[in-house]
Amino acid sequence: MEVAIPESSFAPGYNRLGWRGKRKFATLHGDKKYQYLILHVDPGNPESTKGKTIQKEIQEILKFDIKEMRSFSLKKHEVYIPLECIDSKKNFELLKCFIKKLYEVAYRKVER
């Protein structure tokens, strides 16, 4: 993994380094209004709807509704997880397992 921190805001990005170059996997966004983790499900493909499907799945696991919590428009190829939803060890462990599974699925396909 490579961490990239932009100069203009606190939003470190996490890129997976591989033999095909780097691919953005996650961004930790923390400004005054909203703090959340963004998982880039299908980076470079803004027309993909994979993020919407996975967004629903993670909302069921962590029991939240992103539309009730956030007022900005969501990209269809990304998954948004508000940091206030990770408020217990149980939710943290659920999220950790979910991210690990998502990472393995996403990058198993890339390496083939």
Short mmCIF file of C-alpha atoms in Angstrom, two decimals:
data_model
loop_
_atom_site.label_atom_id
_atom_site.label_comp_id
_atom_site.label_asym_id
_atom_site.label_seq_id
_atom_site.Cartn_x
_atom_site.Cartn_y
_atom_site.Cartn_z
CA MET A 1 0.00 0.00 0.00
CA GLU A 2 1.05 3.55 -0.66
CA VAL A 3 -0.38 6.48 1.30
CA ALA A 4 -0.92 9.79 -0.49
CA ILE A 5 -1.88 12.90 1.50
CA PRO A 6 -3.06 15.91 -0.54
CA GLU A 7 -1.90 19.39 0.46
CA SER A 8 -5.35 21.01 0.34
CA SER A 9 -7.26 18.80 2.79
CA PHE A 10 -6.92 15.94 5.23
CA ALA A 11 -7.93 13.05 3.03
CA PRO A 12 -5.19 10.41 2.86
CA GLY A 13 -5.60 7.99 0.00
CA TYR A 14 -4.48 4.38 0.07
CA ASN A 15 -3.23 2.92 -3.18
CA ARG A 16 -2.41 -0.70 -3.81
CA LEU A 17 0.94 -1.15 -5.50
CA GLY A 18 1.24 -4.05 -7.88
CA TRP A 19 3.01 -5.13 -11.02
CA ARG A 20 0.36 -3.35 -13.11
CA GLY A 21 0.91 -0.07 -11.31
CA LYS A 22 -1.07 1.47 -8.50
CA ARG A 23 -4.83 1.47 -8.03
CA LYS A 24 -6.72 3.57 -5.54
CA PHE A 25 -8.40 1.40 -2.94
CA ALA A 26 -9.56 3.70 -0.12
CA THR A 27 -9.63 7.29 1.06
CA LEU A 28 -10.00 8.44 4.64
CA HIS A 29 -11.83 11.78 4.43
CA GLY A 30 -11.89 14.07 7.43
CA ASP A 31 -13.14 17.62 7.12
CA LYS A 32 -15.19 19.70 9.56
CA LYS A 33 -18.58 18.55 8.27
CA TYR A 34 -18.09 14.92 7.31
CA GLN A 35 -15.65 12.21 8.35
CA TYR A 36 -15.88 8.96 6.43
CA LEU A 37 -14.04 6.13 4.74
CA ILE A 38 -14.45 5.82 0.98
CA LEU A 39 -13.81 2.44 -0.63
CA HIS A 40 -13.09 2.76 -4.35
CA VAL A 41 -14.84 -0.34 -5.63
CA ASP A 42 -14.29 0.22 -9.34
CA PRO A 43 -11.70 3.02 -9.63
CA GLY A 44 -11.45 4.68 -13.00
CA ASN A 45 -14.92 3.52 -14.03
CA PRO A 46 -17.46 6.15 -12.89
CA GLU A 47 -20.25 4.44 -14.84
CA SER A 48 -19.99 1.27 -12.74
CA THR A 49 -22.80 0.59 -10.25
CA LYS A 50 -20.84 -1.92 -8.14
CA GLY A 51 -20.49 0.67 -5.38
CA LYS A 52 -24.26 1.06 -4.99
CA THR A 53 -24.67 -2.69 -4.46
CA ILE A 54 -21.85 -2.88 -1.95
CA GLN A 55 -23.08 0.32 -0.24
CA LYS A 56 -26.40 -1.40 0.51
CA GLU A 57 -24.57 -4.46 1.84
CA ILE A 58 -22.35 -2.49 4.25
CA GLN A 59 -25.32 -0.42 5.41
CA GLU A 60 -27.11 -3.63 6.39
CA ILE A 61 -24.02 -4.96 8.18
CA LEU A 62 -23.35 -1.77 10.17
CA LYS A 63 -27.03 -0.71 10.41
CA PHE A 64 -26.97 2.82 8.98
CA ASP A 65 -28.53 4.73 6.09
CA ILE A 66 -26.07 6.99 4.30
CA LYS A 67 -28.83 9.16 2.79
CA GLU A 68 -30.09 10.04 6.28
CA MET A 69 -26.58 10.87 7.50
CA ARG A 70 -25.05 12.73 4.55
CA SER A 71 -26.39 15.36 2.17
CA PHE A 72 -23.87 15.12 -0.68
CA SER A 73 -24.37 13.07 -3.83
CA LEU A 74 -22.75 9.64 -3.82
CA LYS A 75 -20.72 8.25 -6.69
CA LYS A 76 -22.02 4.93 -8.01
CA HIS A 77 -18.58 3.27 -8.04
CA GLU A 78 -17.64 4.14 -4.45
CA VAL A 79 -18.75 3.02 -0.98
CA TYR A 80 -19.12 5.60 1.80
CA ILE A 81 -18.82 4.60 5.47
CA PRO A 82 -19.33 7.38 8.05
CA LEU A 83 -16.75 7.09 10.82
CA GLU A 84 -19.41 7.51 13.50
CA CYS A 85 -20.81 4.11 12.41
CA ILE A 86 -17.60 2.45 13.55
CA ASP A 87 -18.40 3.17 17.19
CA SER A 88 -17.78 -0.24 18.74
CA LYS A 89 -15.27 -3.05 18.59
CA LYS A 90 -17.94 -5.27 17.02
CA ASN A 91 -18.58 -2.80 14.17
CA PHE A 92 -14.84 -2.32 13.69
CA GLU A 93 -14.31 -6.08 13.37
CA LEU A 94 -17.27 -6.39 10.96
CA LEU A 95 -15.87 -3.58 8.83
CA LYS A 96 -12.37 -5.06 8.90
CA CYS A 97 -13.66 -8.43 7.64
CA PHE A 98 -15.76 -6.70 4.98
CA ILE A 99 -12.80 -4.64 3.71
CA LYS A 100 -10.53 -7.68 3.65
CA LYS A 101 -13.07 -9.63 1.59
CA LEU A 102 -13.61 -6.71 -0.78
CA TYR A 103 -9.86 -6.23 -1.22
CA GLU A 104 -9.25 -9.91 -1.96
CA VAL A 105 -12.07 -10.05 -4.51
CA ALA A 106 -11.06 -6.80 -6.21
CA TYR A 107 -7.36 -7.60 -6.52
CA ARG A 108 -7.59 -11.28 -7.25
CA LYS A 109 -9.21 -10.26 -10.55
CA VAL A 110 -6.52 -7.65 -11.28
CA GLU A 111 -3.58 -9.99 -10.84
CA ARG A 112 -4.96 -12.60 -13.25
#
